[in-house]
Short mmCIF file of C-alpha atoms and ligand atoms in Angstrom, two decimals:
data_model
loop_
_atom_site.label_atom_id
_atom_site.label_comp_id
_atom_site.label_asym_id
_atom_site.label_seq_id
_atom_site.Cartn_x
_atom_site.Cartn_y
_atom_site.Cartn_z
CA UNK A 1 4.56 9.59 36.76
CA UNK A 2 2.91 9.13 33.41
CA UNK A 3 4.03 11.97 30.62
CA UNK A 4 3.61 12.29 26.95
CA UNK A 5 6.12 14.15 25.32
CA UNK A 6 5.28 16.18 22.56
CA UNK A 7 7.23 18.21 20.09
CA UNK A 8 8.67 17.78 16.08
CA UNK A 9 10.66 15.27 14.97
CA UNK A 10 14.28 16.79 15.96
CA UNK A 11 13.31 18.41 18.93
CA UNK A 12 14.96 16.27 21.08
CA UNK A 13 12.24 14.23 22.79
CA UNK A 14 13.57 10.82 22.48
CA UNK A 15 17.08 11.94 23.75
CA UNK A 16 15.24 13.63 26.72
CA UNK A 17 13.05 10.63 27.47
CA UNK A 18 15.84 8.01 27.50
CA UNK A 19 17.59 10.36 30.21
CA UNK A 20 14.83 10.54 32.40
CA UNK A 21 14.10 6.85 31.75
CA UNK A 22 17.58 6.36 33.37
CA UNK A 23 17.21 8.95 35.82
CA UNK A 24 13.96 7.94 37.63
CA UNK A 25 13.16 4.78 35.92
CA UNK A 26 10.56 5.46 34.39
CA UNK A 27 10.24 3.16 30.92
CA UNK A 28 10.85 5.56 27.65
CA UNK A 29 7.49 4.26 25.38
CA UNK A 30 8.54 5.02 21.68
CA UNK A 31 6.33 4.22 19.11
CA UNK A 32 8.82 5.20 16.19
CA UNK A 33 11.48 2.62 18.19
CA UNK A 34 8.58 -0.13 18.61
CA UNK A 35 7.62 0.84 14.95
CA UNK A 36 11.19 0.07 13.51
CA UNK A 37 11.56 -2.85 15.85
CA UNK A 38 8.50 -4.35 14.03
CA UNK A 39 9.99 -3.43 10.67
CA UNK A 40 13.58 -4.64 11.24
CA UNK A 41 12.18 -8.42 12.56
CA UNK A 42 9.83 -8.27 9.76
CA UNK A 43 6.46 -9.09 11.67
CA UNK A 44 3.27 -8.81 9.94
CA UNK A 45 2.74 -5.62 11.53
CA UNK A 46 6.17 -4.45 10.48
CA UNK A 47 5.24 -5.08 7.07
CA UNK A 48 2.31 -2.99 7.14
CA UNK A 49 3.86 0.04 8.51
CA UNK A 50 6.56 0.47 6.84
CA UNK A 51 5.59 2.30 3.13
CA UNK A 52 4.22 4.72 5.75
CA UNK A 53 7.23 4.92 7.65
CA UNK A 54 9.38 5.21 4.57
CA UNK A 55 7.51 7.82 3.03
CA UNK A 56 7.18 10.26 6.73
CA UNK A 57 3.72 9.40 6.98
CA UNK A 58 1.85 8.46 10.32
CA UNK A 59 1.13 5.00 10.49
CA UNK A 60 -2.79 4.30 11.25
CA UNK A 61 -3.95 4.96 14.54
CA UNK A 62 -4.90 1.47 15.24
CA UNK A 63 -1.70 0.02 14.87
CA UNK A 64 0.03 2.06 17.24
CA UNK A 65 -3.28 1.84 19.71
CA UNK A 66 -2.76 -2.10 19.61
CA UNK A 67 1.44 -1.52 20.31
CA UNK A 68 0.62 1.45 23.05
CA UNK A 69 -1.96 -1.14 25.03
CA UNK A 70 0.36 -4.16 24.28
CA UNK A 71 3.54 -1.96 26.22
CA UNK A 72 1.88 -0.18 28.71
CA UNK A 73 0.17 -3.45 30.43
CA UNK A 74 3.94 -4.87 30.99
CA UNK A 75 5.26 -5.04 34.33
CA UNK A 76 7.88 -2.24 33.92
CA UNK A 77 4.70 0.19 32.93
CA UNK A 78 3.09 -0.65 36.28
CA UNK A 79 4.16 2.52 38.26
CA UNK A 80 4.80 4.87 35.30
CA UNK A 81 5.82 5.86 31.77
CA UNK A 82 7.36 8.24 29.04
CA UNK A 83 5.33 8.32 26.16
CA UNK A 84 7.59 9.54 22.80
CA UNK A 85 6.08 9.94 20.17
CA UNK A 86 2.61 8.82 21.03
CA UNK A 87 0.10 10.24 20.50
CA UNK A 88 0.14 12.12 17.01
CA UNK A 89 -3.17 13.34 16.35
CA UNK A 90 -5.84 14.01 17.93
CA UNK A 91 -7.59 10.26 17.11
CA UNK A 92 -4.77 9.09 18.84
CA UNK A 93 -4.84 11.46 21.85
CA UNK A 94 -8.51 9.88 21.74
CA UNK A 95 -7.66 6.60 21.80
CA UNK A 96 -4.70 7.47 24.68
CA UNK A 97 -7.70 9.12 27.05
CA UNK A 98 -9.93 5.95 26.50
CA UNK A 99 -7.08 3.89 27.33
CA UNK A 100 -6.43 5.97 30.68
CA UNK A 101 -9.74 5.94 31.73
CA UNK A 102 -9.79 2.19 31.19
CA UNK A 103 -7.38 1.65 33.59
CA UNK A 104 -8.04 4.10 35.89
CA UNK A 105 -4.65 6.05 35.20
CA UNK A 106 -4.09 9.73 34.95
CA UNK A 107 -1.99 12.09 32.86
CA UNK A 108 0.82 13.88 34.87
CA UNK A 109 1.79 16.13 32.03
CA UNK A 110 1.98 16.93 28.20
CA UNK A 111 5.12 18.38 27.74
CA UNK A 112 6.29 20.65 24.66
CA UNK A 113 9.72 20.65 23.56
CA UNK A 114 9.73 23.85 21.89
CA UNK A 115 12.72 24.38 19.29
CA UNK A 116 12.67 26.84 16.61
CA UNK A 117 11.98 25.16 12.98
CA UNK A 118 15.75 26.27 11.76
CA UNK A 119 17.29 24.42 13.92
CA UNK A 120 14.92 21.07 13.57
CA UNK A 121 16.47 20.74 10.19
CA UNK A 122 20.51 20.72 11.27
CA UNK A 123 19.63 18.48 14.12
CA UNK A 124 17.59 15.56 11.49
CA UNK A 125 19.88 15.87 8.90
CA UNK A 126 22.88 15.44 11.30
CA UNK A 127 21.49 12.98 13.43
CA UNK A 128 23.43 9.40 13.59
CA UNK A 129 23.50 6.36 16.22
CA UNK A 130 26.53 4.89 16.79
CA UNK A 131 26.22 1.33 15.60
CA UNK A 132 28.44 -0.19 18.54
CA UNK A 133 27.10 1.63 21.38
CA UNK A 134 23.30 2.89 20.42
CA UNK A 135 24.22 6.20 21.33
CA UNK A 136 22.45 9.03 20.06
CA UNK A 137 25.12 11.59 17.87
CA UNK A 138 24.52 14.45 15.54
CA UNK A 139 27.42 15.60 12.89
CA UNK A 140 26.70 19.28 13.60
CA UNK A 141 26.67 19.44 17.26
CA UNK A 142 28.19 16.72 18.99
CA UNK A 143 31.76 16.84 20.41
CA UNK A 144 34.19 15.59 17.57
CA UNK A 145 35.93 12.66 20.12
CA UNK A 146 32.62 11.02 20.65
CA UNK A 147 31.98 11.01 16.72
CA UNK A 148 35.73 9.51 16.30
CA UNK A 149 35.69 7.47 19.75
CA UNK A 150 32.18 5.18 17.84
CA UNK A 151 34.13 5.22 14.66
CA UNK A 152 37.79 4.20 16.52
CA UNK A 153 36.16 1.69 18.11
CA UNK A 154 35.31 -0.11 15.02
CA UNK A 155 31.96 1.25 14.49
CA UNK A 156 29.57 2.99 12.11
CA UNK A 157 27.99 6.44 12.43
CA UNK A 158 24.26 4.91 11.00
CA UNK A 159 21.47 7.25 9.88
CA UNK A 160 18.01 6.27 9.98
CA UNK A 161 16.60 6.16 6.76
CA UNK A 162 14.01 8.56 7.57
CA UNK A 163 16.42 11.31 8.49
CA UNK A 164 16.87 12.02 4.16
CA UNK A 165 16.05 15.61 3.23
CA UNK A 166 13.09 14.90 1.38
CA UNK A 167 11.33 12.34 4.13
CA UNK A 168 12.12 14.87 6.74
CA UNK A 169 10.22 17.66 4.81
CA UNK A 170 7.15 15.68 4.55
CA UNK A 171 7.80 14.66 8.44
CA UNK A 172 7.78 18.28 9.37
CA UNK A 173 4.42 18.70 7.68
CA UNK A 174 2.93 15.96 8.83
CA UNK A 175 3.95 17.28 12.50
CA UNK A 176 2.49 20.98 12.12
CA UNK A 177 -0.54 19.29 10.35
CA UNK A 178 -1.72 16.43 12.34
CA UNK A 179 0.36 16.71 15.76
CA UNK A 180 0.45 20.71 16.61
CA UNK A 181 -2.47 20.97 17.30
CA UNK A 182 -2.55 18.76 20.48
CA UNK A 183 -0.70 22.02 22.25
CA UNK A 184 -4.12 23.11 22.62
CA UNK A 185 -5.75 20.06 23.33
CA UNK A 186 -3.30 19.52 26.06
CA UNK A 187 -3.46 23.13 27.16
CA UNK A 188 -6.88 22.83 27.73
CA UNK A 189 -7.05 19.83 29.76
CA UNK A 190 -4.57 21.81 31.85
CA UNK A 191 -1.84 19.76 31.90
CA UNK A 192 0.83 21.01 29.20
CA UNK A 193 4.31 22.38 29.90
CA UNK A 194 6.48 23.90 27.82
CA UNK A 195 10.41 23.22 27.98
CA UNK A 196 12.60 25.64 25.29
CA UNK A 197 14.44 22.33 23.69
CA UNK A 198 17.03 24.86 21.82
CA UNK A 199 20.38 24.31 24.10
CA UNK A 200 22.68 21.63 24.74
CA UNK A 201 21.15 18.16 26.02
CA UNK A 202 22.73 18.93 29.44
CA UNK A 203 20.55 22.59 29.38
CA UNK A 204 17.43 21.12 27.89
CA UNK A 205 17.45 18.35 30.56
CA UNK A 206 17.99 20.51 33.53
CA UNK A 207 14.94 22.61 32.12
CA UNK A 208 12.90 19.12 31.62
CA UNK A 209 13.47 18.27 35.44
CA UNK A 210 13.03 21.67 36.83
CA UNK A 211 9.49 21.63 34.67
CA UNK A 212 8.51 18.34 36.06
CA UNK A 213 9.81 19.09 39.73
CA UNK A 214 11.90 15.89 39.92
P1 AMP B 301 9.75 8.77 15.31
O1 AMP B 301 10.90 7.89 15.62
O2 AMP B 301 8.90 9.07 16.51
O3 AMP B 301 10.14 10.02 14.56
O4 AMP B 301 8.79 7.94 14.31
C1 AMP B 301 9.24 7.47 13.06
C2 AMP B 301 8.06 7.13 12.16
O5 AMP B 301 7.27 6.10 12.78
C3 AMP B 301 7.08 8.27 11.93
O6 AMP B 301 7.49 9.13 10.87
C4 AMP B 301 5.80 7.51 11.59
O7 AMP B 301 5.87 6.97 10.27
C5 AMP B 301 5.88 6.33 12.55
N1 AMP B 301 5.25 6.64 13.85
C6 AMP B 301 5.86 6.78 15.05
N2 AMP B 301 4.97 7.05 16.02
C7 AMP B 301 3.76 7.10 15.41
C8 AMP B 301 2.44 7.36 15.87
N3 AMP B 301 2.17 7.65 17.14
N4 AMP B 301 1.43 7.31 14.95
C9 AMP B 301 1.68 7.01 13.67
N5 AMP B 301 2.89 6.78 13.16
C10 AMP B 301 3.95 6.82 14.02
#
């Protein structure tokens, strides 16, 4: 199975993909996560993306091609993949194609995680990772004893520091700008889904799997 989820920054994609990555087994291929990776070890290519980063801005297309072709070609790639965040635009959808055809894969699906732009704002804003565990929390909507239990436990409710107010407007423009408009390019081609994201992880992920038929 090779997918490519698609949807805002907020709408839940990288939650959804690390569940099915644990589910089926499937590797979860985020760019953002290789992206910070980069940034936080301080590689040459870190360096380079991260004004971009910083600022909400895409980083260019040929950076993330060379990461994309770097992680698909490993081992755990070899029968399938989650693609999060990836691709962006439609250079990068492109680039993705040429890739595929390369290697003689094909695209399962493109799927949409459609959430209403109110709620994309509450869900950034709020969004933390427990420093302990890596878990994925939000302020606003997840269940106070797993916000205490990370913080009991000696450890620190972190926010990225693209989740401020004024990086997350930009992010949201950049996404209706540049990315958005891949719904039709993967309409199209035939191959998008759409999956309301606006519930509970649980209700979003029983939609996901139902959508896929897994
Ligand atoms: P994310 O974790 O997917 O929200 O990504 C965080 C940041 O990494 C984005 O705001 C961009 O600056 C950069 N980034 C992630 N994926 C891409 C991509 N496919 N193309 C360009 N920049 C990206």
């Amino acid at each position: 199975m090779r997918i490519v989820m698609l949807g805002a920054p907020g709408s839940g994609k990288g939650t959804q993909a690390k569940r099915l990555e644990a589910a089926c087994g499937f590797p979860q291929i985020s760019t953002g996560d290789l992206l910070r990776q980069a940034v936080a070890d301080e590689t040459e290519l870190g360096l380079k993306a991260k004004a971009a980063m910083d600022a909400g801005d895409l980083v260019s297309d040929d950076i993330v091609l060379g990461m994309i072709r770097e992680r698909i070609a490993k081992d755990d790639a070899d029968t399938g993949f989650i693609l999060d965040g990836y691709p962006r635009n439609r250079q990068q959808a492109e680039d993705l194609a040429a890739v595929f055809d390369e290697l003689g894969l094909t695209l399962d699906a493109a799927v949409l995680m459609d959430v209403p732009q109110d709620v994309l704002m509450k869900r950034l804003t709020g969004r933390r990772t427990c420093s302990l565990t890596g878990r994925l929390l939000n302020i606003y909507f997840s269940p106070q004893e797993e916000l205490d239990e990370c913080v009991k436990n000696g450890g620190e409710l972190l926010q990225r520091k693209d989740d401020n107010e004024e990086t997350i407007g930009n992010r949201l423009q950049v996404y209706e700008r540049e990315t958005a408009p891949l719904i039709d390019y993967y309409r199209s081609a035939g191959i998008l889904q759409t999956v309301s994201a606006d519930g509970s992880v649980d209700e979003v992920y029983s939609s996901l799997v139902g959508t896929l038929g897994l």
